[in-house]
mmCIF file of C-alpha atoms in Angstrom:
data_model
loop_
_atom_site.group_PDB
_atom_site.id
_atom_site.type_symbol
_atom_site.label_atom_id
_atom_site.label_comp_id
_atom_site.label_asym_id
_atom_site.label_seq_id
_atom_site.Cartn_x
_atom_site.Cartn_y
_atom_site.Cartn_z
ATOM 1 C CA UNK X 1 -53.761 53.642 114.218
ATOM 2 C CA UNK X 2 -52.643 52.731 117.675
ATOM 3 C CA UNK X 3 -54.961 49.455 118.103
ATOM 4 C CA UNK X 4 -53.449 46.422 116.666
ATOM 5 C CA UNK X 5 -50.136 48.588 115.866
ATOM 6 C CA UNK X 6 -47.592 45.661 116.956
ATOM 7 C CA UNK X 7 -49.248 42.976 114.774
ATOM 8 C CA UNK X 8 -49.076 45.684 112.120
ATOM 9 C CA UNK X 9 -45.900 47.182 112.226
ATOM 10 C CA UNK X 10 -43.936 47.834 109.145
ATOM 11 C CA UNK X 11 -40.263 47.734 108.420
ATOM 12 C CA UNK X 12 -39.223 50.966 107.327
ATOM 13 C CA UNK X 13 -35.890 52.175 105.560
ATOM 14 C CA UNK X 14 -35.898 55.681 105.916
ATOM 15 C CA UNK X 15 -33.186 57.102 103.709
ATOM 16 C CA UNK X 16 -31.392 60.519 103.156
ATOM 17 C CA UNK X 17 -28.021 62.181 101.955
ATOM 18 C CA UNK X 18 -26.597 64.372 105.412
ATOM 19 C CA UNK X 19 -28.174 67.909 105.464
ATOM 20 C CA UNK X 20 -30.844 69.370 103.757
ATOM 21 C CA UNK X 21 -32.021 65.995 102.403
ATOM 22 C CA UNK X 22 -31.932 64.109 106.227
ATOM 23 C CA UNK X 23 -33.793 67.515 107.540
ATOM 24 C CA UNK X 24 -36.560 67.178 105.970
ATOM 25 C CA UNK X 25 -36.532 63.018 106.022
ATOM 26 C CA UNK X 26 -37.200 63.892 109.695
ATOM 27 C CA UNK X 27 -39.538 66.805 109.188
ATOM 28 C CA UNK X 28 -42.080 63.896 108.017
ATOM 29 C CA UNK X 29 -40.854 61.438 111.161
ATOM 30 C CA UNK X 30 -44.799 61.818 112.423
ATOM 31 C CA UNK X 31 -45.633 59.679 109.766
ATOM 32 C CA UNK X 32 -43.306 56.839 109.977
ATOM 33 C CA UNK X 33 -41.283 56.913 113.235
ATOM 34 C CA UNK X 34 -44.314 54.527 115.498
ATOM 35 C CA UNK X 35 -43.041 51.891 112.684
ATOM 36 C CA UNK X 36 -40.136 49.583 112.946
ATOM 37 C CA UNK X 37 -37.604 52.302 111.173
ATOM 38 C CA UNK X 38 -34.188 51.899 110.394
ATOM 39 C CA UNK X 39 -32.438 55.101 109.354
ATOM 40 C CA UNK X 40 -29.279 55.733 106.491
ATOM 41 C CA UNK X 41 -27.734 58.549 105.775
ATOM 42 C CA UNK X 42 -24.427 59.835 104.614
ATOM 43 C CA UNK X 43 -23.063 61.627 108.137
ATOM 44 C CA UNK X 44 -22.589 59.228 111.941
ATOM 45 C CA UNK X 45 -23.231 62.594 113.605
ATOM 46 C CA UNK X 46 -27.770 62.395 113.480
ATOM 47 C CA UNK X 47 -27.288 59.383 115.272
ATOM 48 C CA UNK X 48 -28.898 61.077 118.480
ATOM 49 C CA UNK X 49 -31.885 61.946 116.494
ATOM 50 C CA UNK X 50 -33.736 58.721 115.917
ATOM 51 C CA UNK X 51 -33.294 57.083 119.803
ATOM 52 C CA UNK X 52 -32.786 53.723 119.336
ATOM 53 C CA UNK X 53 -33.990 52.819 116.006
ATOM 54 C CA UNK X 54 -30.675 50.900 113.751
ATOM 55 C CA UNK X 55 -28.918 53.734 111.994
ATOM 56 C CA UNK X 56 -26.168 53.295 109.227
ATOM 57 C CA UNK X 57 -24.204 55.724 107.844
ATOM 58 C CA UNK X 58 -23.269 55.384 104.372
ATOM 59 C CA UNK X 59 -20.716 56.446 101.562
ATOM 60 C CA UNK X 60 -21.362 59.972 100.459
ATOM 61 C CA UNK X 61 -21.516 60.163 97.072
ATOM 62 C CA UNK X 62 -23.191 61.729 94.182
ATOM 63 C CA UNK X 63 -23.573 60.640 90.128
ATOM 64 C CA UNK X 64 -20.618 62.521 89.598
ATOM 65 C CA UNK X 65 -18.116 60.367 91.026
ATOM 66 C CA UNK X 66 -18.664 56.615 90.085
ATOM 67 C CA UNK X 67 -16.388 54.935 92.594
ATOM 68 C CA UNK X 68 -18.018 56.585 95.681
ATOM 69 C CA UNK X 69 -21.505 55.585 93.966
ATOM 70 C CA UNK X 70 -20.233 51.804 93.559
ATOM 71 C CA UNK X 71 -19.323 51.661 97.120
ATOM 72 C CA UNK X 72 -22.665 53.257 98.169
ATOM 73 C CA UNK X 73 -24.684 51.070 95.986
ATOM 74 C CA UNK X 74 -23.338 48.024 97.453
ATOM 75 C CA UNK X 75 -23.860 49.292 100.814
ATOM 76 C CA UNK X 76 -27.580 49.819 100.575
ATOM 77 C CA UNK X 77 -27.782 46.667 98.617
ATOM 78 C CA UNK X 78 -26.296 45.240 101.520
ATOM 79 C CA UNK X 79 -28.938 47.140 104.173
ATOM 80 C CA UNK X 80 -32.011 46.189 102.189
ATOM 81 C CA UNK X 81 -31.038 42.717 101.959
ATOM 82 C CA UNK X 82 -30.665 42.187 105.488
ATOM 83 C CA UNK X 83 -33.562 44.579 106.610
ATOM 84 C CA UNK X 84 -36.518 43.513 103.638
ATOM 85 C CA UNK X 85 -38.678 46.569 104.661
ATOM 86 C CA UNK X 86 -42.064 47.002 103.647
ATOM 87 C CA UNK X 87 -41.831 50.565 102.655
ATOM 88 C CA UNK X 88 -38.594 52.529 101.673
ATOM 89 C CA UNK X 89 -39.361 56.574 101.954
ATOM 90 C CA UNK X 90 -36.162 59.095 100.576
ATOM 91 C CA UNK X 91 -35.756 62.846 100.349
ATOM 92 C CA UNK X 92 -32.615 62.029 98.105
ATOM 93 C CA UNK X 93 -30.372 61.717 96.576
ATOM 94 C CA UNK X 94 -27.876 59.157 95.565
ATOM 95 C CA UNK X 95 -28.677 56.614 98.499
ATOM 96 C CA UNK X 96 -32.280 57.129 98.222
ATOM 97 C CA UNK X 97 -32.330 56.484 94.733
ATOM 98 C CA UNK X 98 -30.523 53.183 95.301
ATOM 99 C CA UNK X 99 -32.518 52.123 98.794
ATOM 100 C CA UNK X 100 -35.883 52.610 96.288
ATOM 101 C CA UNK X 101 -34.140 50.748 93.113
ATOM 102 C CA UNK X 102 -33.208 47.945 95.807
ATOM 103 C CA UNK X 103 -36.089 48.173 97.961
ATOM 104 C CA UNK X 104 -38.337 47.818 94.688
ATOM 105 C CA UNK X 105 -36.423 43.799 94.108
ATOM 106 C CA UNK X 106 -37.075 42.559 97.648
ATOM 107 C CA UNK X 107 -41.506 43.798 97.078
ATOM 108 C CA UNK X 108 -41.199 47.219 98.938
ATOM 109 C CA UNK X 109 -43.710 49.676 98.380
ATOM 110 C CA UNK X 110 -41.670 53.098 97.686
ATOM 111 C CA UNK X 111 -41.744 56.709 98.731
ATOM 112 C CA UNK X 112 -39.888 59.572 96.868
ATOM 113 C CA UNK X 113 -40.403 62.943 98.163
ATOM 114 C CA UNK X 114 -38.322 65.469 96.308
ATOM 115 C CA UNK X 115 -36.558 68.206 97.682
ATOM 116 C CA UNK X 116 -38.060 71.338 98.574
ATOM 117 C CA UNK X 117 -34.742 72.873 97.216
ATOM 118 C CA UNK X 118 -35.964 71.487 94.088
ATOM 119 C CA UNK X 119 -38.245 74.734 92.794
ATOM 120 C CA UNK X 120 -37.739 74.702 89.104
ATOM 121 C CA UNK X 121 -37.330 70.905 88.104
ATOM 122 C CA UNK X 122 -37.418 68.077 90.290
ATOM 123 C CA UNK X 123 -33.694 66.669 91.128
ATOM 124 C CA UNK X 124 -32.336 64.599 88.908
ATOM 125 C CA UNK X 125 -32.547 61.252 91.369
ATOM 126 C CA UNK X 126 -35.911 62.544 91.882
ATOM 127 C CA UNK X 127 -36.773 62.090 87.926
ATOM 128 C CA UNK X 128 -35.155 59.114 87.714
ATOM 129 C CA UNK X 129 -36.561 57.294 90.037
ATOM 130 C CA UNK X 130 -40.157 58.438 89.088
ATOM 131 C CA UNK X 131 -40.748 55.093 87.406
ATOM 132 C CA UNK X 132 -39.695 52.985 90.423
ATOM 133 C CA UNK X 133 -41.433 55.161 93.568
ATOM 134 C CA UNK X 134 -45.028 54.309 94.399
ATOM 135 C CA UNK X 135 -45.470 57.334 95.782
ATOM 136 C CA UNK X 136 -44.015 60.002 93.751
ATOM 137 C CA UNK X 137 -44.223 63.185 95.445
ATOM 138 C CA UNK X 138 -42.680 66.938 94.805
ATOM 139 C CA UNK X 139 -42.916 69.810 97.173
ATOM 140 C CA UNK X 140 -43.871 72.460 94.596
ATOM 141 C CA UNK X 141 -47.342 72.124 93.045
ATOM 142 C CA UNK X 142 -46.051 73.627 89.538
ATOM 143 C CA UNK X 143 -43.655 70.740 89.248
ATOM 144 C CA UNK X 144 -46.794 68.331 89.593
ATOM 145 C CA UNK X 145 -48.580 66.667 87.303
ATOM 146 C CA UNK X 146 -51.388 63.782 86.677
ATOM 147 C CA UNK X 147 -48.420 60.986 85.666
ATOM 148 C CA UNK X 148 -46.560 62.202 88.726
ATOM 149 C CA UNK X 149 -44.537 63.383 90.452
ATOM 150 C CA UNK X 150 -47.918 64.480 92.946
ATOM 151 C CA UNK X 151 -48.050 67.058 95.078
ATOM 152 C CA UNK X 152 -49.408 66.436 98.934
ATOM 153 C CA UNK X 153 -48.076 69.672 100.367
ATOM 154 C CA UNK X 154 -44.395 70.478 101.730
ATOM 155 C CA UNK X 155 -41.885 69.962 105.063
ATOM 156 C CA UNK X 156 -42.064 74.013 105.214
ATOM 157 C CA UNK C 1 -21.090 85.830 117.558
ATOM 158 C CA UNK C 2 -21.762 85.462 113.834
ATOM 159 C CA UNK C 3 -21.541 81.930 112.126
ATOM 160 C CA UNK C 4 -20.886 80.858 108.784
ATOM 161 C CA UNK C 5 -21.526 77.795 107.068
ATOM 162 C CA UNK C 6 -21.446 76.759 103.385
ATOM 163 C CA UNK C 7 -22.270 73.683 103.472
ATOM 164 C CA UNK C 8 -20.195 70.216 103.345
ATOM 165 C CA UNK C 9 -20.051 69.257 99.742
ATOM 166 C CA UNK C 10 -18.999 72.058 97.711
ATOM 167 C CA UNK C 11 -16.411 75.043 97.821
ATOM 168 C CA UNK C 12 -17.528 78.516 98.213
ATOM 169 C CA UNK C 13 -14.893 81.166 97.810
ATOM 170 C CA UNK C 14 -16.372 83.644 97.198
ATOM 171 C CA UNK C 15 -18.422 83.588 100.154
ATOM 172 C CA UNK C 16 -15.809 82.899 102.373
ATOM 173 C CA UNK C 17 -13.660 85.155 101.223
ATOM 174 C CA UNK C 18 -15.740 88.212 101.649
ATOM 175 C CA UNK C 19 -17.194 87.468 105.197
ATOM 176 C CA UNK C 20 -13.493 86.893 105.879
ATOM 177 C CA UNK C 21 -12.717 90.527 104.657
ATOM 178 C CA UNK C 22 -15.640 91.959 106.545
ATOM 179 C CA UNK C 23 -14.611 90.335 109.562
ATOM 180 C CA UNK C 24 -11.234 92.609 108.970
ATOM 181 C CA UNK C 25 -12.782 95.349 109.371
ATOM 182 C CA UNK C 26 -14.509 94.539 112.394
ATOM 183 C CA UNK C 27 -12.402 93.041 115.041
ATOM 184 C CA UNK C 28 -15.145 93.767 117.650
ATOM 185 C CA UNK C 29 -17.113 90.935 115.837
ATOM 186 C CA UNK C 30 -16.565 87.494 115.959
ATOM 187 C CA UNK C 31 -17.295 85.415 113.200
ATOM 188 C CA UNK C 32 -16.728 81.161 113.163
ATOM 189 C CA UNK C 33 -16.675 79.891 109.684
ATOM 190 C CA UNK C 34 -17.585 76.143 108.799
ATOM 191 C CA UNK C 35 -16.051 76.368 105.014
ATOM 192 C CA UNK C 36 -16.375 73.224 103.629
ATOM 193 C CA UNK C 37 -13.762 72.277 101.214
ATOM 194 C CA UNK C 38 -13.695 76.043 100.082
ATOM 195 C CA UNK C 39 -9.589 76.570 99.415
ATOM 196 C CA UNK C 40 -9.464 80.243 100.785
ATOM 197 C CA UNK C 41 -8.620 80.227 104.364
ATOM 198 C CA UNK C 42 -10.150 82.832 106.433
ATOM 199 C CA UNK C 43 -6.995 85.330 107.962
ATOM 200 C CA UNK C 44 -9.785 86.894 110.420
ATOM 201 C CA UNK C 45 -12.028 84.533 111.910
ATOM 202 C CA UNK C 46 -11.781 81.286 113.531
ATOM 203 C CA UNK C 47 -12.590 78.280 110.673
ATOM 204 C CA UNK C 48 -13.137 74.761 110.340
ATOM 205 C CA UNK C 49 -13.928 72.642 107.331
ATOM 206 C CA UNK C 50 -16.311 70.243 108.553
ATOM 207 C CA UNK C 51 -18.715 70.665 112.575
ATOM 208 C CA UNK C 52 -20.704 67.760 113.039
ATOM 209 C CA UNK C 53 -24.321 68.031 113.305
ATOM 210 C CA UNK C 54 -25.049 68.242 116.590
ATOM 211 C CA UNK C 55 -21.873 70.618 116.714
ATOM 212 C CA UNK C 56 -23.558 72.490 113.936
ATOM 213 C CA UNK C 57 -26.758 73.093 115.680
ATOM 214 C CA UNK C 58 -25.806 74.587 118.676
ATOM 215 C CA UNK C 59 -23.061 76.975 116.946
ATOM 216 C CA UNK C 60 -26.860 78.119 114.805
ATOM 217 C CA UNK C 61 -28.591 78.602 118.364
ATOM 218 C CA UNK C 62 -25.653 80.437 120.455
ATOM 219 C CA UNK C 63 -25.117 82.938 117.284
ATOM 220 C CA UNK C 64 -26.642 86.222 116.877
ATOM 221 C CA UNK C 65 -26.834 85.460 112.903
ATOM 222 C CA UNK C 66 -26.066 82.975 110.562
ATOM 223 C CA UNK C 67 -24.845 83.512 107.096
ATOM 224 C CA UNK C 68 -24.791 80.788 104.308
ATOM 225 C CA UNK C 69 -24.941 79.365 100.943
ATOM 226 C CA UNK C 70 -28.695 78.817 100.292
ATOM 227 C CA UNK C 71 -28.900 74.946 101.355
ATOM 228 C CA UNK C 72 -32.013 74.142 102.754
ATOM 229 C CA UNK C 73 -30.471 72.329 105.466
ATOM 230 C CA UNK C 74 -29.362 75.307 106.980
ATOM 231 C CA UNK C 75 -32.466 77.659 106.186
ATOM 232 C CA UNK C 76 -34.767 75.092 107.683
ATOM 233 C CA UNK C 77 -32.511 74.692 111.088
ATOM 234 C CA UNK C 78 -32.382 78.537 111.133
ATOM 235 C CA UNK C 79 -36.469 78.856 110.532
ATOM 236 C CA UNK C 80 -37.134 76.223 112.970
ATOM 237 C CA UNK C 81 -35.206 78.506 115.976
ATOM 238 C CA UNK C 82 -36.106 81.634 114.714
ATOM 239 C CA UNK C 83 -32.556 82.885 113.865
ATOM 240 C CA UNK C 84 -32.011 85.002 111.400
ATOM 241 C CA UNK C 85 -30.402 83.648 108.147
ATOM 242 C CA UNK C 86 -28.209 86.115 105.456
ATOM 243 C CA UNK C 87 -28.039 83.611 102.840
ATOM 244 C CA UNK C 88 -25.676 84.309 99.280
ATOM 245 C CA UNK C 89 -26.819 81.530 96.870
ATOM 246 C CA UNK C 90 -24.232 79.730 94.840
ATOM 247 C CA UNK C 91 -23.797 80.289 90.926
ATOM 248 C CA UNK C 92 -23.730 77.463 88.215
ATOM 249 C CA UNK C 93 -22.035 80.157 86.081
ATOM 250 C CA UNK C 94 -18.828 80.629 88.773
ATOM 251 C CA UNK C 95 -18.845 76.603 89.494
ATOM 252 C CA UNK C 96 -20.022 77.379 92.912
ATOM 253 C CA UNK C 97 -22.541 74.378 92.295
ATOM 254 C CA UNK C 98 -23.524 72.267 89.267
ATOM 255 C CA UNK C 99 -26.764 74.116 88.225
ATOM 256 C CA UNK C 100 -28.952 77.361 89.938
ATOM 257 C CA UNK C 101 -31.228 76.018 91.843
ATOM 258 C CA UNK C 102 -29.933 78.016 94.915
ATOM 259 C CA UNK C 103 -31.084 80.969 92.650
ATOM 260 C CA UNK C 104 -34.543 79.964 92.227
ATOM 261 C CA UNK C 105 -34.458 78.466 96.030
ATOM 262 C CA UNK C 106 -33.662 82.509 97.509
ATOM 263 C CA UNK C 107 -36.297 83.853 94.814
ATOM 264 C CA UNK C 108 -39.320 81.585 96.661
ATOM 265 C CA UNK C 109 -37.621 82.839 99.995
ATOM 266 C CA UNK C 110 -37.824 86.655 99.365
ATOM 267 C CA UNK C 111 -39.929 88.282 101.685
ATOM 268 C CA UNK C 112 -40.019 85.707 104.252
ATOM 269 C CA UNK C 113 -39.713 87.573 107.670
ATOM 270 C CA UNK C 114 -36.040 87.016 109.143
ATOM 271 C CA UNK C 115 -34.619 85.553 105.842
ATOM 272 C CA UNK C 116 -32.331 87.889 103.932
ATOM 273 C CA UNK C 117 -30.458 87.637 100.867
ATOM 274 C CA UNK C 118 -27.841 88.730 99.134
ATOM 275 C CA UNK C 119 -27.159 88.338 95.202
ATOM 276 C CA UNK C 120 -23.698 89.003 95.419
ATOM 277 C CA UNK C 121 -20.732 90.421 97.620
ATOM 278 C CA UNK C 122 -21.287 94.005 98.040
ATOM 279 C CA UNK C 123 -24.873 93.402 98.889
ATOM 280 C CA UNK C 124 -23.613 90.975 101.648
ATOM 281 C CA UNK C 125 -21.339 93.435 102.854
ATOM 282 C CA UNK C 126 -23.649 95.878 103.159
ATOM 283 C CA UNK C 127 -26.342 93.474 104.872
ATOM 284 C CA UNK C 128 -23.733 92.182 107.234
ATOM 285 C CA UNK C 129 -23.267 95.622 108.442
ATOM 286 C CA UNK C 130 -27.005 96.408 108.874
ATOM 287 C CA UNK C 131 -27.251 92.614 110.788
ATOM 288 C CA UNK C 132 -28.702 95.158 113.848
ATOM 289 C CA UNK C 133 -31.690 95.959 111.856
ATOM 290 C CA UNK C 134 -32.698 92.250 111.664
ATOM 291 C CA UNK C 135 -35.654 90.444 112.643
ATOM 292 C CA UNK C 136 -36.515 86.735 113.894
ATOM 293 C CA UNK C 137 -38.050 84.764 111.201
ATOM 294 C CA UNK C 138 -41.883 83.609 112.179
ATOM 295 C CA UNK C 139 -42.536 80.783 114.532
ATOM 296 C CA UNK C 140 -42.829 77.139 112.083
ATOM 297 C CA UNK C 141 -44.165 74.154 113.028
ATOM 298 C CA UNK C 142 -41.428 70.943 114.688
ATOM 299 C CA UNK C 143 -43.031 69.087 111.322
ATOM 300 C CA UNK C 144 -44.242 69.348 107.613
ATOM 301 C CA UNK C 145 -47.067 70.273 106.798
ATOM 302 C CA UNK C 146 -50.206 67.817 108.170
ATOM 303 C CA UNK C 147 -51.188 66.781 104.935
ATOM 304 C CA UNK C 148 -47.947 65.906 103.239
ATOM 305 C CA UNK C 149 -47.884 63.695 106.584
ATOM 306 C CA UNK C 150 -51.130 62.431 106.379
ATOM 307 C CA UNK C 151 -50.476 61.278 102.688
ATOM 308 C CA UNK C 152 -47.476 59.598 103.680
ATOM 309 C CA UNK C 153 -49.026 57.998 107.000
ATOM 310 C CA UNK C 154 -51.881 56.389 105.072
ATOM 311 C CA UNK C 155 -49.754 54.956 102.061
ATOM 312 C CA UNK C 156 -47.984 53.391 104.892
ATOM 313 C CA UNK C 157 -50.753 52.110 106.657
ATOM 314 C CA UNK C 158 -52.370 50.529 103.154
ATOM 315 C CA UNK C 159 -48.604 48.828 102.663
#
């Protein structure tokens, strides 16, 4: 891992809605963060987590208000477009869905990894973007299953 | 100090409206209440609708307990200092959210040293009251677990 790391650097969008969602986005930092990240989410105020990496934050929205979700679509159009990262990775909902949809035109490799508040069925961002993330991943083994989403263990 | 939180997205009335009441009864208490875009406003304890994160952190380290909707966002802050959490979860049924996966979220958490929960108000009440009797939750890693990371490390590294 550490030899060769700057001629092997990815680009990294790193996506989540404010709370729960961003939490856990950095609960997992250990496996991104030595990468070239740049960070979204839906609240300025995590800023002072993630030092000095690029860090936008984005129009909250969610499915049920389609203005918000325009705005917020053509936002992270906007953020993928000028970033092109090799690997987009999301804990939800609405601007992860969208960074992975986007991500997925410009040749990213994707990463869903669906809430851990998500103990019955996955979230609905989570099962529609099943067919778009690379690595499809739920926190709760009985939601798992051979098609996907996988199961590789939880943020708790 | 007691703080309450409920979460930025959604109102939560009911919640707020019964710390609110318990706070009444016990002047000697302080509770602050983040409340969201919940419509009741709190007669008894300071309130704001929206702290910012940082803001939000260090009102869940200075307080003796913190009680909440069941968000994850807050239970996971609350595990990772070892506060203890009373958590109410919302109800599809009342509109408190759009389906009950707060429910099923408390229901995995039951039993989980230093997380309590109530299933409605009088429960809270009561649990509020008996806040002396609670314990720290169990020390938890800064990090998920190693091979949730590890998965995601090496999909990286094979990009």
């Amino acid at each position: 891992m550490a030899e060769g790391s700057t001629k092997s650097m990815k680009k990294i969008l790193a996506v989540a809605s404010a709370g729960g969602h961003w939490i856990q986005l950095r609960r997992m930092a250990p496996a991104y963060q030595d990468q070239d990240c740049v960070y979204v989410t839906t609240n300025p105020g995590y800023r002072g987590d993630v030092g000095d990496s690029p860090y936008y934050a984005v129009r909250d929205a969610s499915l049920w208000n389609k203005w918000s979700l325009l705005i917020l679509a053509i936002q992270i159009f906007f953020i993928v477009l000028r970033f092109r990262p090799d690997v987009v990775i999301s804990t939800g909902a609405a601007p992860g869905y969208f960074a992975i949809r986007f991500g997925r035109w410009f040749g990213a490799r994707t990463i869903w990894v669906d809430s851990i508040a998500n103990v019955e069925i996955l979230s609905l961002s989570g099962q529609k973007v099943g067919k778009y993330a690379d690595l499809w991943l739920t926190q709760w083994e009985h939601l798992s299953s051979q098609k996907g989403p996988h199961y590789r263990g939880s943020v708790l | 100090m007691i703080f309450l939180t409920v979460g930025t997205q959604l109102p939560f009335d009911r919640l707020v409206r019964t710390v609110d009441e318990w706070a009444g009864d016990h002047p000697g208490k302080p509770v602050f209440a983040q409340i969201g875009p919940t419509e009741y406003k709190p007669k008894n304890m300071e309130f704001m609708p929206f702290v910012d994160p940082t803001d939000c952190r260090s009102r869940i380290l200075s307080s003796s307990l913190i009680i909440s909707h069941a968000g994850m966002g807050t239970i996971l802050t609350c595990l990772r200092n070892r506060k203890p959490i009373l958590v109410m979860p919302r109800r599809a049924a009342l509109s408190e959210h759009r389906n009950d996966h707060q429910l099923a979220t408390v229901e995995k958490l039951r039993g989980k040293k230093g997380v309590h929960i109530a299933m409605e108000e009088t429960e809270l009440i009561e649990m509020i009251t008996n806040m002396e009797t609670f314990e720290a939750p169990e020390e938890v890693s800064d990090y998920a677990n190693p091979d949730l990371i590890e998965a995601i490390r090496l999909f990286i590294e094979n990009t």
